[in-house]
XYZ file of C-alpha atoms in Angstrom:
293
model
C 37.179 36.866 30.588
C 33.915 36.293 32.658
C 33.761 38.591 35.533
C 36.229 41.364 36.312
C 36.371 43.630 39.321
C 38.106 46.825 39.803
C 40.720 45.110 41.979
C 41.022 41.605 40.662
C 41.853 40.056 37.225
C 39.194 37.920 35.646
C 41.450 34.796 35.506
C 41.444 34.544 39.294
C 37.687 33.843 39.235
C 37.746 31.023 36.771
C 37.984 28.128 39.359
C 34.956 29.507 41.218
C 32.889 30.041 38.044
C 33.694 26.455 36.881
C 32.724 25.077 40.270
C 29.322 26.860 39.938
C 28.311 24.736 36.896
C 25.770 22.702 38.837
C 22.566 21.234 37.671
C 19.493 23.068 39.065
C 15.734 23.132 38.534
C 14.114 26.522 38.678
C 10.558 27.868 38.537
C 11.109 29.393 35.091
C 13.337 29.202 32.129
C 15.993 32.011 32.019
C 15.270 34.549 29.308
C 17.181 37.222 27.398
C 15.656 40.625 26.528
C 17.030 42.936 23.845
C 16.694 46.663 24.620
C 18.828 47.643 21.571
C 22.084 48.753 22.995
C 21.236 47.206 26.429
C 20.606 43.501 27.094
C 18.903 42.148 30.184
C 19.265 38.540 31.186
C 16.506 37.299 33.521
C 17.896 34.803 36.088
C 15.397 32.634 37.987
C 16.218 32.127 41.676
C 14.803 30.385 44.571
C 11.108 29.289 44.368
C 9.861 32.375 42.635
C 12.495 35.077 42.749
C 14.230 36.880 39.826
C 17.647 38.278 39.609
C 19.014 40.149 36.630
C 22.154 40.758 34.598
C 22.246 44.224 32.813
C 24.665 44.503 29.946
C 25.774 47.680 28.213
C 26.442 46.385 24.692
C 28.641 49.373 23.714
C 31.150 48.971 26.476
C 30.776 45.292 27.529
C 30.173 46.428 31.099
C 27.381 44.828 33.259
C 25.774 44.776 36.627
C 23.684 42.370 38.601
C 20.474 42.887 40.397
C 19.434 41.073 43.645
C 21.835 38.135 43.096
C 20.507 35.826 45.826
C 22.385 32.739 44.585
C 25.905 33.699 43.585
C 26.871 30.556 41.811
C 23.820 30.780 39.566
C 24.504 34.515 38.916
C 28.164 33.952 38.150
C 27.237 31.127 35.679
C 24.971 33.680 33.886
C 27.786 36.123 33.734
C 30.017 33.436 32.280
C 27.462 32.532 29.601
C 27.141 36.156 28.584
C 30.668 36.231 27.189
C 33.420 38.693 27.661
C 31.988 41.155 30.309
C 33.217 43.406 33.007
C 30.814 43.316 36.071
C 31.723 45.525 38.973
C 28.299 46.541 40.368
C 25.546 44.921 42.355
C 22.199 46.694 42.571
C 20.087 45.626 45.655
C 16.473 46.745 45.744
C 15.887 46.088 49.487
C 17.253 44.269 52.546
C 14.930 41.302 52.614
C 16.807 37.990 52.662
C 15.402 36.674 49.447
C 16.818 39.661 47.616
C 20.013 40.605 49.524
C 20.825 37.199 51.073
C 23.508 36.405 48.462
C 25.511 39.723 48.944
C 27.771 38.662 51.625
C 28.859 35.533 49.854
C 29.299 37.242 46.529
C 31.400 39.925 48.261
C 33.600 37.227 49.857
C 34.010 35.479 46.485
C 34.529 38.665 44.328
C 36.308 41.424 46.372
C 36.002 44.919 44.969
C 32.345 44.923 43.875
C 30.269 48.108 44.522
C 27.031 47.136 46.368
C 24.361 49.803 45.852
C 21.280 50.112 48.018
C 19.183 52.426 50.121
C 19.138 50.668 53.429
C 21.938 50.042 55.954
C 20.397 46.600 56.602
C 21.556 45.429 53.219
C 24.606 42.999 53.655
C 27.806 44.150 52.028
C 26.411 47.579 51.272
C 29.266 50.019 50.455
C 27.516 52.509 48.178
C 24.394 54.035 49.833
C 22.020 55.713 47.326
C 19.074 58.090 47.795
C 16.209 59.535 45.661
C 17.378 60.831 42.274
C 21.004 59.716 42.772
C 22.542 58.553 39.447
C 25.471 56.408 38.424
C 26.509 54.598 35.245
C 26.797 51.020 34.009
C 29.191 51.605 31.294
C 27.402 54.178 29.050
C 23.990 53.480 30.653
C 22.483 55.887 33.168
C 20.887 54.557 36.315
C 18.497 56.737 38.346
C 17.608 55.683 41.871
C 14.107 56.169 43.166
C 13.181 55.755 46.795
C 10.063 53.805 47.052
C 9.490 53.143 50.786
C 6.480 51.049 51.812
C 7.378 47.344 51.430
C 10.544 48.300 53.317
C 11.602 51.812 54.489
C 14.874 51.587 52.317
C 13.425 50.217 49.064
C 14.984 51.580 45.853
C 13.816 51.139 42.270
C 16.476 51.494 39.633
C 15.615 53.130 36.299
C 18.056 52.305 33.467
C 18.255 54.322 30.226
C 20.827 55.153 27.575
C 21.298 56.498 24.087
C 19.892 53.933 21.731
C 18.681 51.776 24.677
C 15.026 51.114 25.464
C 14.467 52.008 29.157
C 13.942 49.448 31.911
C 13.075 49.754 35.649
C 14.007 47.158 38.261
C 11.132 47.391 40.901
C 11.994 44.694 43.429
C 8.991 44.172 45.638
C 7.404 47.641 44.979
C 5.710 47.005 41.697
C 4.857 43.445 40.431
C 3.199 42.346 37.247
C -0.369 42.882 38.160
C 0.183 43.841 41.742
C 2.443 45.481 44.382
C 4.260 44.514 47.447
C 2.851 44.202 50.890
C 3.005 47.366 53.068
C 5.304 45.781 55.661
C 7.091 49.003 56.749
C 4.940 51.738 55.188
C 1.543 53.124 54.329
C -0.932 53.332 51.453
C 0.133 56.991 50.952
C 3.790 55.834 50.443
C 2.690 53.058 47.954
C 0.425 55.573 46.070
C 3.535 57.919 45.818
C 5.733 55.132 44.618
C 3.460 53.728 41.993
C 1.526 56.831 40.834
C 3.719 59.740 41.420
C 7.128 58.162 40.789
C 6.925 55.056 38.576
C 3.799 56.071 36.534
C 5.478 59.244 35.210
C 8.200 57.150 33.535
C 7.767 56.471 29.833
C 5.049 53.988 29.102
C 7.470 51.989 26.976
C 9.666 51.307 30.111
C 9.965 47.550 30.700
C 9.203 46.409 34.252
C 11.541 43.838 35.796
C 10.153 42.843 39.227
C 11.408 40.612 41.949
C 9.028 37.669 41.856
C 6.835 35.486 39.609
C 3.613 36.402 41.290
C 1.695 37.172 38.143
C -1.076 34.638 38.075
C -1.970 35.186 41.792
C -2.030 39.001 41.200
C -4.153 38.734 38.045
C -6.779 36.520 39.842
C -7.199 39.270 42.384
C -7.240 41.994 39.573
C -10.038 39.982 37.979
C -11.873 40.023 41.314
C -11.602 43.824 41.257
C -12.401 44.409 37.573
C -14.042 41.209 36.133
C -14.961 42.955 32.836
C -11.568 44.519 32.071
C -10.674 43.174 28.517
C -7.044 44.114 28.787
C -6.769 42.083 32.035
C -8.600 39.064 30.591
C -6.172 39.044 27.692
C -3.245 39.365 30.040
C -4.533 36.375 32.090
C -4.683 34.131 28.965
C -1.210 35.281 27.859
C 0.264 34.635 31.327
C -1.298 31.273 31.689
C 0.137 30.228 28.285
C 3.613 31.349 29.308
C 3.545 29.639 32.721
C 2.299 26.417 31.037
C 5.538 26.479 29.016
C 7.724 27.408 32.054
C 8.354 30.935 30.754
C 8.400 34.023 32.875
C 5.592 36.551 32.642
C 8.222 39.229 33.208
C 8.812 41.814 31.824
C 5.816 43.821 30.981
C 5.725 47.647 30.323
C 4.441 50.403 32.463
C 1.890 51.237 29.816
C 0.518 47.750 30.048
C 0.450 47.760 33.896
C -1.729 50.906 33.787
C -4.375 48.989 31.866
C -4.835 46.042 34.296
C -2.918 46.464 37.527
C -5.470 47.631 40.108
C -2.865 49.260 42.228
C -1.878 51.500 39.308
C -5.559 52.151 38.623
C -6.727 53.671 41.884
C -8.227 56.699 40.036
C -10.377 54.458 37.728
C -14.092 54.383 38.405
C -14.355 50.530 38.366
C -11.562 50.143 40.884
C -12.954 52.906 43.101
C -16.413 51.213 42.962
C -14.865 47.994 44.148
C -13.375 49.698 47.238
C -16.310 52.034 47.837
C -13.915 54.907 48.025
C -12.976 57.848 45.748
C -9.846 59.158 47.486
C -6.990 57.363 45.714
C -5.049 56.755 48.876
C -8.005 55.245 50.509
C -8.569 53.102 47.536
C -4.912 51.978 47.716
C -5.421 51.013 51.369
C -8.659 49.163 50.676
C -7.066 47.277 47.790
C -4.171 46.097 49.754
C -6.279 44.969 52.643
C -8.456 43.058 50.280
C -5.544 41.407 48.503
C -3.882 40.375 51.782
C -6.947 38.145 52.534
C -7.818 37.197 48.974
C -7.716 33.398 48.469
C -9.242 33.207 44.957
């Protein structure tokens, strides 16, 4: 079986999955990440988006994250083997993340669509801060991280024998953070420093876009002598030259070169000419919004 919902047997989906086997060219190669008893398949979408398939190895149960292009996501589920997928995790309502929900809901009735914003299409399971649910034996904790949008949710996934992961949508990127479309610097400070930064440093970060090289160029503008940053730039350039994603990194890594997670560091404060970390966050975002380096 390829995809099974609570209300529908897998065999009824076979015609649709077969029809989804189309040839596409994406911005990155799909990659597969081993978290011991959890597997995460990275699915390139659109010009620079990422969706994800989370697999609990112990129960053969899975969930998808931000499945903008349903045919591509269903093909990834098919290729994963025998797997029961009943859940869709949506980080926020923007079209490039939630735009596939309605079509996927039409094609696969009975799915649970999780999210924190009523503007999310097909939403039927509203979540709030510290709500939890399971993907098989894996525990998912929802963190409200409003700023990019008011209803943004990051999903932290952990389990016995599974290395942790967090799906950050457009809140935290490799080397950067999302624009403050519906929020403030204080909210982004809370999201990055008081919520995400307290998770284990080993937590792998699966963000919503391949923005890494642009972000790291700005980070170098802020901290030109940061050796960890310079090494990350070289590594990321090598990966992109091969068509490989720069995602995931770990929270521990992000703390060493991502300026938005380093607002208390003297060099970052010197760049902004501020010492209050929220003012530093505000000045960094303003500078990044006009940066053309």
